[in-house]
Amino acid sequence: MNKIKAITLLGLCFGLFCSWVNAEEKIFLGDLKPMKAKVGFGSYYVIRDGRPPNDNSKDFLVDGKPSQKGLFTHTDSEIVFAIPDGAKKFIAVGTMPNWQTSSRIVNGYDVRNGSWNYEVFIDGIQVYESEPLCAYVKKEVSIAVDIPENARQITLKNSMLGNGNADHAIWGEPYFIKP
């Protein structure tokens, strides 16, 4: 084998090894059984096919594109999970069903404006709180939280900040990340 081929092969193997060593494991929260799941209306629901469970099922967006996985709640909600061993980060995108119109007035109330927030607690201590979803132009908020060593549980909350009508709060692409 000539030197160039040997160096190329060696570089390829090193690159594959480095990508394997640096690979992150992502654990979808929908694959885990919650310790507690309380929602203000309806039921806690795991989205696996991009369609939230409501009469007017619409997809939901993450980074402006249709997404497939998420947790569907309705305010006020509280979902608690045990943190898997070795998890170092929690990520998600707070979003809502992709309504054809940005709002709808019912009895004088704008019922599709994202009048709720996203809160994350680790072992009972609040580590993240968003503005109301309607404050974000795209009706999406990226959430990334570092998980301290020896943390035991994470709590995901949505608080009703308006009238509660159509407060379909989605935790899009929620994952624990293990290095």
Short mmCIF file of N, CA and C in Angstrom, two decimals:
data_model
loop_
_atom_site.label_atom_id
_atom_site.label_comp_id
_atom_site.label_asym_id
_atom_site.label_seq_id
_atom_site.Cartn_x
_atom_site.Cartn_y
_atom_site.Cartn_z
N MET A 1 0.86 -1.17 0.00
CA MET A 1 0.00 0.00 0.00
C MET A 1 0.91 1.23 0.00
N ASN A 2 0.56 2.16 -0.85
CA ASN A 2 1.43 3.34 -0.90
C ASN A 2 1.14 4.26 0.28
N LYS A 3 2.06 5.22 0.50
CA LYS A 3 1.97 6.11 1.67
C LYS A 3 0.70 6.95 1.68
N ILE A 4 0.28 7.47 0.55
CA ILE A 4 -0.91 8.33 0.50
C ILE A 4 -2.15 7.56 0.90
N LYS A 5 -2.31 6.34 0.39
CA LYS A 5 -3.47 5.52 0.76
C LYS A 5 -3.43 5.17 2.24
N ALA A 6 -2.25 4.85 2.76
CA ALA A 6 -2.11 4.50 4.17
C ALA A 6 -2.47 5.69 5.06
N ILE A 7 -2.01 6.88 4.71
CA ILE A 7 -2.30 8.08 5.49
C ILE A 7 -3.79 8.41 5.42
N THR A 8 -4.36 8.27 4.22
CA THR A 8 -5.79 8.52 4.04
C THR A 8 -6.61 7.54 4.89
N LEU A 9 -6.27 6.27 4.86
CA LEU A 9 -6.97 5.26 5.62
C LEU A 9 -6.83 5.53 7.13
N LEU A 10 -5.63 5.88 7.55
CA LEU A 10 -5.39 6.19 8.96
C LEU A 10 -6.23 7.39 9.40
N GLY A 11 -6.28 8.43 8.57
CA GLY A 11 -7.08 9.63 8.88
C GLY A 11 -8.56 9.29 8.96
N LEU A 12 -9.04 8.45 8.04
CA LEU A 12 -10.44 8.04 8.06
C LEU A 12 -10.77 7.28 9.34
N CYS A 13 -9.93 6.36 9.71
CA CYS A 13 -10.15 5.59 10.95
C CYS A 13 -10.13 6.50 12.17
N PHE A 14 -9.18 7.44 12.22
CA PHE A 14 -9.09 8.37 13.35
C PHE A 14 -10.36 9.22 13.41
N GLY A 15 -10.84 9.70 12.26
CA GLY A 15 -12.06 10.51 12.21
C GLY A 15 -13.26 9.73 12.71
N LEU A 16 -13.39 8.46 12.31
CA LEU A 16 -14.50 7.63 12.77
C LEU A 16 -14.41 7.40 14.27
N PHE A 17 -13.19 7.15 14.77
CA PHE A 17 -12.99 6.95 16.20
C PHE A 17 -13.38 8.21 16.98
N CYS A 18 -12.95 9.38 16.51
CA CYS A 18 -13.25 10.63 17.21
C CYS A 18 -14.75 10.90 17.22
N SER A 19 -15.44 10.63 16.11
CA SER A 19 -16.88 10.87 16.09
C SER A 19 -17.59 9.89 17.01
N TRP A 20 -17.07 8.67 17.15
CA TRP A 20 -17.67 7.70 18.06
C TRP A 20 -17.45 8.14 19.51
N VAL A 21 -16.23 8.59 19.82
CA VAL A 21 -15.90 9.02 21.17
C VAL A 21 -16.73 10.24 21.56
N ASN A 22 -16.96 11.17 20.63
CA ASN A 22 -17.68 12.40 20.92
C ASN A 22 -19.19 12.29 20.72
N ALA A 23 -19.68 11.10 20.40
CA ALA A 23 -21.11 10.93 20.15
C ALA A 23 -21.91 11.16 21.43
N GLU A 24 -23.05 11.82 21.29
CA GLU A 24 -23.95 12.06 22.41
C GLU A 24 -25.11 11.09 22.31
N GLU A 25 -25.55 10.63 23.44
CA GLU A 25 -26.75 9.81 23.50
C GLU A 25 -27.92 10.72 23.85
N LYS A 26 -29.00 10.63 23.07
CA LYS A 26 -30.19 11.42 23.32
C LYS A 26 -31.29 10.47 23.79
N ILE A 27 -31.92 10.82 24.91
CA ILE A 27 -32.99 10.01 25.46
C ILE A 27 -34.28 10.82 25.38
N PHE A 28 -35.21 10.39 24.54
CA PHE A 28 -36.49 11.06 24.36
C PHE A 28 -37.34 10.87 25.62
N LEU A 29 -37.82 11.97 26.20
CA LEU A 29 -38.60 11.87 27.43
C LEU A 29 -39.87 11.06 27.23
N GLY A 30 -40.40 11.04 26.02
CA GLY A 30 -41.60 10.26 25.74
C GLY A 30 -41.39 8.76 25.86
N ASP A 31 -40.12 8.33 25.86
CA ASP A 31 -39.81 6.91 26.04
C ASP A 31 -39.71 6.54 27.52
N LEU A 32 -39.80 7.54 28.39
CA LEU A 32 -39.71 7.31 29.83
C LEU A 32 -41.09 7.47 30.47
N LYS A 33 -41.33 6.71 31.51
CA LYS A 33 -42.60 6.84 32.23
C LYS A 33 -42.45 7.97 33.25
N PRO A 34 -43.35 8.96 33.19
CA PRO A 34 -43.25 10.04 34.17
C PRO A 34 -43.58 9.56 35.58
N MET A 35 -42.94 10.17 36.57
CA MET A 35 -43.25 9.89 37.97
C MET A 35 -44.59 10.53 38.33
N LYS A 36 -44.90 11.64 37.62
CA LYS A 36 -46.16 12.36 37.84
C LYS A 36 -46.49 13.06 36.53
N ALA A 37 -47.77 13.08 36.18
CA ALA A 37 -48.22 13.80 34.98
C ALA A 37 -49.59 14.39 35.27
N LYS A 38 -49.60 15.70 35.53
CA LYS A 38 -50.85 16.42 35.81
C LYS A 38 -51.01 17.50 34.75
N VAL A 39 -52.17 17.53 34.12
CA VAL A 39 -52.46 18.58 33.15
C VAL A 39 -53.78 19.25 33.53
N GLY A 40 -53.92 20.50 33.11
CA GLY A 40 -55.10 21.28 33.49
C GLY A 40 -56.37 20.85 32.79
N PHE A 41 -56.25 20.27 31.61
CA PHE A 41 -57.42 19.85 30.84
C PHE A 41 -56.99 18.70 29.96
N GLY A 42 -57.83 17.68 29.83
CA GLY A 42 -57.50 16.55 28.99
C GLY A 42 -56.46 15.65 29.64
N SER A 43 -55.59 15.07 28.81
CA SER A 43 -54.61 14.11 29.29
C SER A 43 -53.21 14.45 28.81
N TYR A 44 -52.24 14.01 29.58
CA TYR A 44 -50.85 14.06 29.15
C TYR A 44 -50.73 13.11 27.96
N TYR A 45 -49.99 13.52 26.95
CA TYR A 45 -49.92 12.72 25.73
C TYR A 45 -48.52 12.81 25.13
N VAL A 46 -47.98 11.66 24.73
CA VAL A 46 -46.68 11.63 24.06
C VAL A 46 -46.92 11.68 22.55
N ILE A 47 -46.29 12.63 21.89
CA ILE A 47 -46.41 12.78 20.44
C ILE A 47 -45.25 12.04 19.79
N ARG A 48 -45.56 11.09 18.94
CA ARG A 48 -44.53 10.33 18.23
C ARG A 48 -44.64 10.48 16.72
N ASP A 49 -45.76 11.01 16.26
CA ASP A 49 -46.01 11.09 14.82
C ASP A 49 -46.25 12.52 14.34
N GLY A 50 -45.89 13.49 15.15
CA GLY A 50 -46.02 14.89 14.76
C GLY A 50 -47.41 15.47 14.87
N ARG A 51 -48.36 14.73 15.43
CA ARG A 51 -49.75 15.21 15.48
C ARG A 51 -50.24 15.28 16.93
N PRO A 52 -50.42 16.48 17.46
CA PRO A 52 -51.01 16.61 18.80
C PRO A 52 -52.44 16.07 18.83
N PRO A 53 -52.91 15.59 19.97
CA PRO A 53 -54.22 14.96 20.07
C PRO A 53 -55.36 15.94 20.31
N ASN A 54 -55.87 16.55 19.28
CA ASN A 54 -57.04 17.39 19.47
C ASN A 54 -57.91 17.30 18.23
N ASP A 55 -59.10 17.82 18.31
CA ASP A 55 -60.05 17.70 17.21
C ASP A 55 -59.54 18.31 15.91
N ASN A 56 -58.77 19.38 16.01
CA ASN A 56 -58.24 20.05 14.83
C ASN A 56 -56.75 19.76 14.67
N SER A 57 -56.38 18.48 14.78
CA SER A 57 -54.96 18.11 14.81
C SER A 57 -54.16 18.85 13.76
N LYS A 58 -53.16 19.54 14.24
CA LYS A 58 -52.21 20.25 13.39
C LYS A 58 -50.83 19.81 13.81
N ASP A 59 -49.89 19.87 12.89
CA ASP A 59 -48.53 19.55 13.28
C ASP A 59 -48.00 20.66 14.19
N PHE A 60 -46.80 20.50 14.67
CA PHE A 60 -46.18 21.55 15.47
C PHE A 60 -44.78 21.76 14.93
N LEU A 61 -44.26 22.95 15.17
CA LEU A 61 -42.98 23.34 14.59
C LEU A 61 -41.88 23.40 15.64
N VAL A 62 -40.69 23.00 15.24
CA VAL A 62 -39.47 23.17 16.01
C VAL A 62 -38.45 23.73 15.04
N ASP A 63 -37.88 24.85 15.38
CA ASP A 63 -36.96 25.57 14.48
C ASP A 63 -37.63 25.87 13.14
N GLY A 64 -38.93 26.17 13.18
CA GLY A 64 -39.67 26.54 11.99
C GLY A 64 -40.04 25.40 11.07
N LYS A 65 -39.72 24.15 11.46
CA LYS A 65 -40.03 22.98 10.62
C LYS A 65 -40.92 22.00 11.37
N PRO A 66 -41.79 21.28 10.66
CA PRO A 66 -42.63 20.29 11.34
C PRO A 66 -41.77 19.30 12.12
N SER A 67 -42.20 18.97 13.32
CA SER A 67 -41.46 18.06 14.19
C SER A 67 -42.28 16.81 14.44
N GLN A 68 -41.64 15.76 14.87
CA GLN A 68 -42.32 14.49 15.07
C GLN A 68 -42.55 14.12 16.53
N LYS A 69 -41.63 14.52 17.42
CA LYS A 69 -41.70 14.05 18.81
C LYS A 69 -41.91 15.19 19.78
N GLY A 70 -42.73 14.92 20.79
CA GLY A 70 -42.95 15.93 21.81
C GLY A 70 -43.83 15.41 22.93
N LEU A 71 -44.06 16.28 23.90
CA LEU A 71 -44.97 16.01 25.00
C LEU A 71 -46.08 17.04 24.92
N PHE A 72 -47.31 16.59 24.89
CA PHE A 72 -48.46 17.47 24.77
C PHE A 72 -49.08 17.63 26.15
N THR A 73 -49.25 18.89 26.57
CA THR A 73 -49.89 19.18 27.84
C THR A 73 -50.89 20.30 27.63
N HIS A 74 -51.63 20.59 28.66
CA HIS A 74 -52.52 21.75 28.67
C HIS A 74 -52.32 22.42 30.01
N THR A 75 -52.22 23.75 30.01
CA THR A 75 -51.97 24.46 31.27
C THR A 75 -53.12 24.23 32.24
N ASP A 76 -52.86 24.34 33.46
CA ASP A 76 -51.60 24.28 34.18
C ASP A 76 -51.14 22.83 34.19
N SER A 77 -49.87 22.60 33.92
CA SER A 77 -49.38 21.23 33.87
C SER A 77 -48.10 21.09 34.66
N GLU A 78 -47.86 19.84 35.06
CA GLU A 78 -46.64 19.49 35.79
C GLU A 78 -46.30 18.04 35.47
N ILE A 79 -45.16 17.83 34.82
CA ILE A 79 -44.71 16.50 34.46
C ILE A 79 -43.36 16.29 35.14
N VAL A 80 -43.22 15.18 35.87
CA VAL A 80 -41.99 14.90 36.61
C VAL A 80 -41.38 13.61 36.10
N PHE A 81 -40.07 13.66 35.82
CA PHE A 81 -39.32 12.49 35.36
C PHE A 81 -38.11 12.26 36.25
N ALA A 82 -37.74 11.00 36.42
CA ALA A 82 -36.46 10.68 37.03
C ALA A 82 -35.39 10.99 35.99
N ILE A 83 -34.28 11.56 36.44
CA ILE A 83 -33.19 11.89 35.54
C ILE A 83 -32.32 10.64 35.37
N PRO A 84 -32.11 10.18 34.13
CA PRO A 84 -31.28 8.99 33.92
C PRO A 84 -29.84 9.23 34.37
N ASP A 85 -29.21 8.18 34.88
CA ASP A 85 -27.81 8.27 35.27
C ASP A 85 -26.97 8.75 34.10
N GLY A 86 -26.10 9.70 34.37
CA GLY A 86 -25.17 10.19 33.35
C GLY A 86 -25.71 11.33 32.50
N ALA A 87 -27.01 11.67 32.64
CA ALA A 87 -27.56 12.77 31.84
C ALA A 87 -26.94 14.08 32.31
N LYS A 88 -26.49 14.90 31.36
CA LYS A 88 -25.81 16.15 31.68
C LYS A 88 -26.60 17.38 31.24
N LYS A 89 -27.61 17.19 30.38
CA LYS A 89 -28.33 18.33 29.84
C LYS A 89 -29.76 17.90 29.51
N PHE A 90 -30.68 18.86 29.62
CA PHE A 90 -32.04 18.69 29.14
C PHE A 90 -32.27 19.74 28.07
N ILE A 91 -32.83 19.33 26.93
CA ILE A 91 -33.15 20.27 25.86
C ILE A 91 -34.59 20.04 25.40
N ALA A 92 -35.20 21.10 24.92
CA ALA A 92 -36.55 21.04 24.35
C ALA A 92 -36.83 22.36 23.65
N VAL A 93 -37.94 22.41 22.94
CA VAL A 93 -38.42 23.65 22.36
C VAL A 93 -39.86 23.80 22.80
N GLY A 94 -40.14 24.89 23.51
CA GLY A 94 -41.51 25.19 23.89
C GLY A 94 -42.23 25.70 22.65
N THR A 95 -43.36 25.08 22.33
CA THR A 95 -44.07 25.44 21.10
C THR A 95 -45.56 25.14 21.28
N MET A 96 -46.29 25.25 20.21
CA MET A 96 -47.74 25.05 20.24
C MET A 96 -48.17 24.44 18.91
N PRO A 97 -49.41 23.92 18.81
CA PRO A 97 -49.87 23.42 17.51
C PRO A 97 -49.75 24.51 16.45
N ASN A 98 -49.45 24.10 15.24
CA ASN A 98 -49.25 25.02 14.13
C ASN A 98 -50.61 25.42 13.54
N TRP A 99 -51.28 26.31 14.24
CA TRP A 99 -52.60 26.75 13.80
C TRP A 99 -52.48 27.48 12.46
N GLN A 100 -53.52 27.38 11.66
CA GLN A 100 -53.53 28.05 10.36
C GLN A 100 -53.57 29.57 10.52
N THR A 101 -54.15 30.04 11.61
CA THR A 101 -54.16 31.47 11.90
C THR A 101 -53.45 31.66 13.23
N SER A 102 -52.87 32.82 13.43
CA SER A 102 -52.10 33.03 14.65
C SER A 102 -52.99 33.22 15.87
N SER A 103 -54.24 33.56 15.69
CA SER A 103 -55.11 33.72 16.84
C SER A 103 -56.56 33.46 16.43
N ARG A 104 -57.38 33.28 17.45
CA ARG A 104 -58.82 33.10 17.23
C ARG A 104 -59.53 33.72 18.41
N ILE A 105 -60.51 34.54 18.15
CA ILE A 105 -61.24 35.22 19.21
C ILE A 105 -62.49 34.40 19.56
N VAL A 106 -62.61 34.03 20.84
CA VAL A 106 -63.77 33.32 21.35
C VAL A 106 -64.26 34.08 22.57
N ASN A 107 -65.51 34.54 22.52
CA ASN A 107 -66.08 35.32 23.64
C ASN A 107 -65.18 36.49 24.03
N GLY A 108 -64.57 37.11 23.04
CA GLY A 108 -63.73 38.27 23.31
C GLY A 108 -62.31 37.96 23.73
N TYR A 109 -61.94 36.68 23.80
CA TYR A 109 -60.58 36.29 24.21
C TYR A 109 -59.80 35.70 23.04
N ASP A 110 -58.54 36.08 22.94
CA ASP A 110 -57.64 35.50 21.95
C ASP A 110 -57.18 34.16 22.52
N VAL A 111 -57.70 33.05 21.99
CA VAL A 111 -57.47 31.73 22.59
C VAL A 111 -56.27 30.99 22.01
N ARG A 112 -55.63 31.52 21.00
CA ARG A 112 -54.48 30.83 20.42
C ARG A 112 -53.25 31.74 20.37
N ASN A 113 -53.01 32.43 21.45
CA ASN A 113 -51.91 33.37 21.39
C ASN A 113 -50.69 32.95 22.18
N GLY A 114 -50.69 31.76 22.77
CA GLY A 114 -49.53 31.31 23.52
C GLY A 114 -49.41 31.99 24.87
N SER A 115 -50.52 32.07 25.60
CA SER A 115 -50.50 32.77 26.88
C SER A 115 -50.15 31.82 28.03
N TRP A 116 -48.99 31.19 27.92
CA TRP A 116 -48.45 30.34 28.97
C TRP A 116 -46.93 30.41 28.90
N ASN A 117 -46.28 29.90 29.93
CA ASN A 117 -44.82 29.88 29.93
C ASN A 117 -44.31 28.46 30.15
N TYR A 118 -43.00 28.31 30.11
CA TYR A 118 -42.33 27.03 30.32
C TYR A 118 -41.38 27.19 31.50
N GLU A 119 -41.46 26.25 32.43
CA GLU A 119 -40.60 26.28 33.60
C GLU A 119 -39.96 24.90 33.78
N VAL A 120 -38.69 24.91 34.21
CA VAL A 120 -37.97 23.66 34.47
C VAL A 120 -37.42 23.74 35.89
N PHE A 121 -37.65 22.68 36.64
CA PHE A 121 -37.14 22.56 38.01
C PHE A 121 -36.29 21.30 38.09
N ILE A 122 -35.18 21.37 38.77
CA ILE A 122 -34.37 20.19 39.04
C ILE A 122 -34.31 20.02 40.55
N ASP A 123 -34.76 18.86 41.02
CA ASP A 123 -34.84 18.57 42.45
C ASP A 123 -35.53 19.71 43.21
N GLY A 124 -36.61 20.24 42.62
CA GLY A 124 -37.43 21.26 43.27
C GLY A 124 -36.92 22.68 43.14
N ILE A 125 -35.78 22.90 42.50
CA ILE A 125 -35.22 24.24 42.34
C ILE A 125 -35.44 24.70 40.91
N GLN A 126 -36.05 25.88 40.75
CA GLN A 126 -36.30 26.39 39.41
C GLN A 126 -34.98 26.78 38.75
N VAL A 127 -34.75 26.21 37.55
CA VAL A 127 -33.51 26.50 36.82
C VAL A 127 -33.78 27.18 35.48
N TYR A 128 -35.06 27.28 35.11
CA TYR A 128 -35.41 27.93 33.84
C TYR A 128 -36.85 28.42 33.91
N GLU A 129 -37.08 29.62 33.36
CA GLU A 129 -38.44 30.13 33.18
C GLU A 129 -38.46 30.99 31.93
N SER A 130 -39.39 30.70 31.03
CA SER A 130 -39.50 31.47 29.79
C SER A 130 -40.42 32.66 29.99
N GLU A 131 -40.40 33.55 29.03
CA GLU A 131 -41.42 34.58 28.91
C GLU A 131 -42.68 33.87 28.41
N PRO A 132 -43.84 34.54 28.40
CA PRO A 132 -45.01 33.92 27.78
C PRO A 132 -44.68 33.56 26.32
N LEU A 133 -45.18 32.43 25.85
CA LEU A 133 -44.86 31.99 24.49
C LEU A 133 -45.21 33.05 23.45
N CYS A 134 -46.29 33.79 23.68
CA CYS A 134 -46.71 34.82 22.72
C CYS A 134 -45.68 35.95 22.59
N ALA A 135 -44.72 36.05 23.51
CA ALA A 135 -43.68 37.08 23.42
C ALA A 135 -42.62 36.74 22.37
N TYR A 136 -42.60 35.50 21.92
CA TYR A 136 -41.63 35.05 20.93
C TYR A 136 -42.27 35.11 19.54
N VAL A 137 -41.62 35.77 18.62
CA VAL A 137 -42.18 36.02 17.30
C VAL A 137 -42.64 34.73 16.62
N LYS A 138 -41.83 33.68 16.69
CA LYS A 138 -42.17 32.42 16.01
C LYS A 138 -43.00 31.49 16.87
N LYS A 139 -43.40 31.94 18.07
CA LYS A 139 -44.14 31.09 19.01
C LYS A 139 -43.35 29.82 19.33
N GLU A 140 -42.03 29.98 19.49
CA GLU A 140 -41.14 28.89 19.87
C GLU A 140 -40.10 29.46 20.83
N VAL A 141 -39.70 28.66 21.81
CA VAL A 141 -38.63 29.07 22.71
C VAL A 141 -37.72 27.87 22.94
N SER A 142 -36.43 28.04 22.67
CA SER A 142 -35.44 26.99 22.90
C SER A 142 -35.11 26.92 24.38
N ILE A 143 -35.07 25.70 24.88
CA ILE A 143 -34.80 25.46 26.29
C ILE A 143 -33.60 24.53 26.39
N ALA A 144 -32.59 24.92 27.12
CA ALA A 144 -31.41 24.09 27.36
C ALA A 144 -30.98 24.30 28.80
N VAL A 145 -30.93 23.23 29.56
CA VAL A 145 -30.62 23.30 30.98
C VAL A 145 -29.53 22.28 31.30
N ASP A 146 -28.48 22.74 31.96
CA ASP A 146 -27.45 21.82 32.45
C ASP A 146 -27.99 21.08 33.66
N ILE A 147 -27.67 19.80 33.76
CA ILE A 147 -28.13 18.98 34.88
C ILE A 147 -26.95 18.76 35.83
N PRO A 148 -27.09 19.18 37.08
CA PRO A 148 -26.01 18.98 38.04
C PRO A 148 -25.78 17.50 38.32
N GLU A 149 -24.56 17.18 38.68
CA GLU A 149 -24.23 15.81 39.06
C GLU A 149 -25.09 15.41 40.26
N ASN A 150 -25.54 14.19 40.28
CA ASN A 150 -26.36 13.61 41.34
C ASN A 150 -27.79 14.15 41.40
N ALA A 151 -28.24 14.91 40.39
CA ALA A 151 -29.63 15.37 40.35
C ALA A 151 -30.52 14.15 40.15
N ARG A 152 -31.70 14.19 40.78
CA ARG A 152 -32.58 13.02 40.76
C ARG A 152 -33.81 13.15 39.89
N GLN A 153 -34.42 14.36 39.87
CA GLN A 153 -35.64 14.48 39.08
C GLN A 153 -35.76 15.86 38.44
N ILE A 154 -36.47 15.86 37.31
CA ILE A 154 -36.74 17.10 36.59
C ILE A 154 -38.25 17.28 36.51
N THR A 155 -38.69 18.51 36.70
CA THR A 155 -40.11 18.84 36.63
C THR A 155 -40.31 19.86 35.53
N LEU A 156 -41.23 19.57 34.62
CA LEU A 156 -41.57 20.47 33.52
C LEU A 156 -42.95 21.04 33.81
N LYS A 157 -43.04 22.37 33.87
CA LYS A 157 -44.31 23.02 34.18
C LYS A 157 -44.69 24.01 33.09
N ASN A 158 -45.99 24.12 32.89
CA ASN A 158 -46.58 25.19 32.07
C ASN A 158 -47.60 25.88 32.94
N SER A 159 -47.47 27.19 33.06
CA SER A 159 -48.41 27.95 33.87
C SER A 159 -49.30 28.80 32.99
N MET A 160 -50.58 28.78 33.30
CA MET A 160 -51.57 29.56 32.57
C MET A 160 -51.37 31.04 32.91
N LEU A 161 -51.15 31.85 31.88
CA LEU A 161 -50.94 33.27 32.10
C LEU A 161 -52.10 34.10 31.54
N GLY A 162 -53.02 33.43 30.90
CA GLY A 162 -54.18 34.12 30.31
C GLY A 162 -55.44 33.44 30.78
N ASN A 163 -56.35 33.20 29.84
CA ASN A 163 -57.64 32.62 30.20
C ASN A 163 -57.65 31.10 30.18
N GLY A 164 -56.63 30.45 29.65
CA GLY A 164 -56.56 28.99 29.64
C GLY A 164 -57.20 28.33 28.44
N ASN A 165 -57.91 29.09 27.61
CA ASN A 165 -58.53 28.49 26.42
C ASN A 165 -57.47 28.10 25.40
N ALA A 166 -57.52 26.85 24.93
CA ALA A 166 -56.61 26.34 23.90
C ALA A 166 -55.14 26.47 24.29
N ASP A 167 -54.84 26.36 25.58
CA ASP A 167 -53.45 26.43 26.04
C ASP A 167 -52.78 25.08 25.84
N HIS A 168 -52.61 24.70 24.58
CA HIS A 168 -51.99 23.42 24.21
C HIS A 168 -50.49 23.61 24.16
N ALA A 169 -49.86 23.44 25.31
CA ALA A 169 -48.42 23.65 25.44
C ALA A 169 -47.67 22.38 25.05
N ILE A 170 -46.76 22.50 24.11
CA ILE A 170 -45.99 21.35 23.64
C ILE A 170 -44.53 21.53 24.02
N TRP A 171 -43.96 20.47 24.57
CA TRP A 171 -42.51 20.40 24.80
C TRP A 171 -41.97 19.63 23.58
N GLY A 172 -41.53 20.36 22.56
CA GLY A 172 -41.06 19.75 21.32
C GLY A 172 -39.65 19.21 21.46
N GLU A 173 -39.45 18.01 20.93
CA GLU A 173 -38.12 17.37 20.91
C GLU A 173 -37.46 17.41 22.28
N PRO A 174 -38.14 16.92 23.35
CA PRO A 174 -37.54 16.96 24.68
C PRO A 174 -36.60 15.76 24.90
N TYR A 175 -35.36 16.06 25.19
CA TYR A 175 -34.35 15.02 25.34
C TYR A 175 -33.46 15.26 26.54
N PHE A 176 -33.04 14.17 27.17
CA PHE A 176 -31.90 14.19 28.07
C PHE A 176 -30.68 13.90 27.18
N ILE A 177 -29.58 14.56 27.45
CA ILE A 177 -28.36 14.35 26.68
C ILE A 177 -27.31 13.75 27.60
N LYS A 178 -26.72 12.64 27.13
CA LYS A 178 -25.61 12.01 27.84
C LYS A 178 -24.39 12.10 26.94
N PRO A 179 -23.28 12.60 27.48
CA PRO A 179 -22.08 12.70 26.64
C PRO A 179 -21.50 11.32 26.31
#
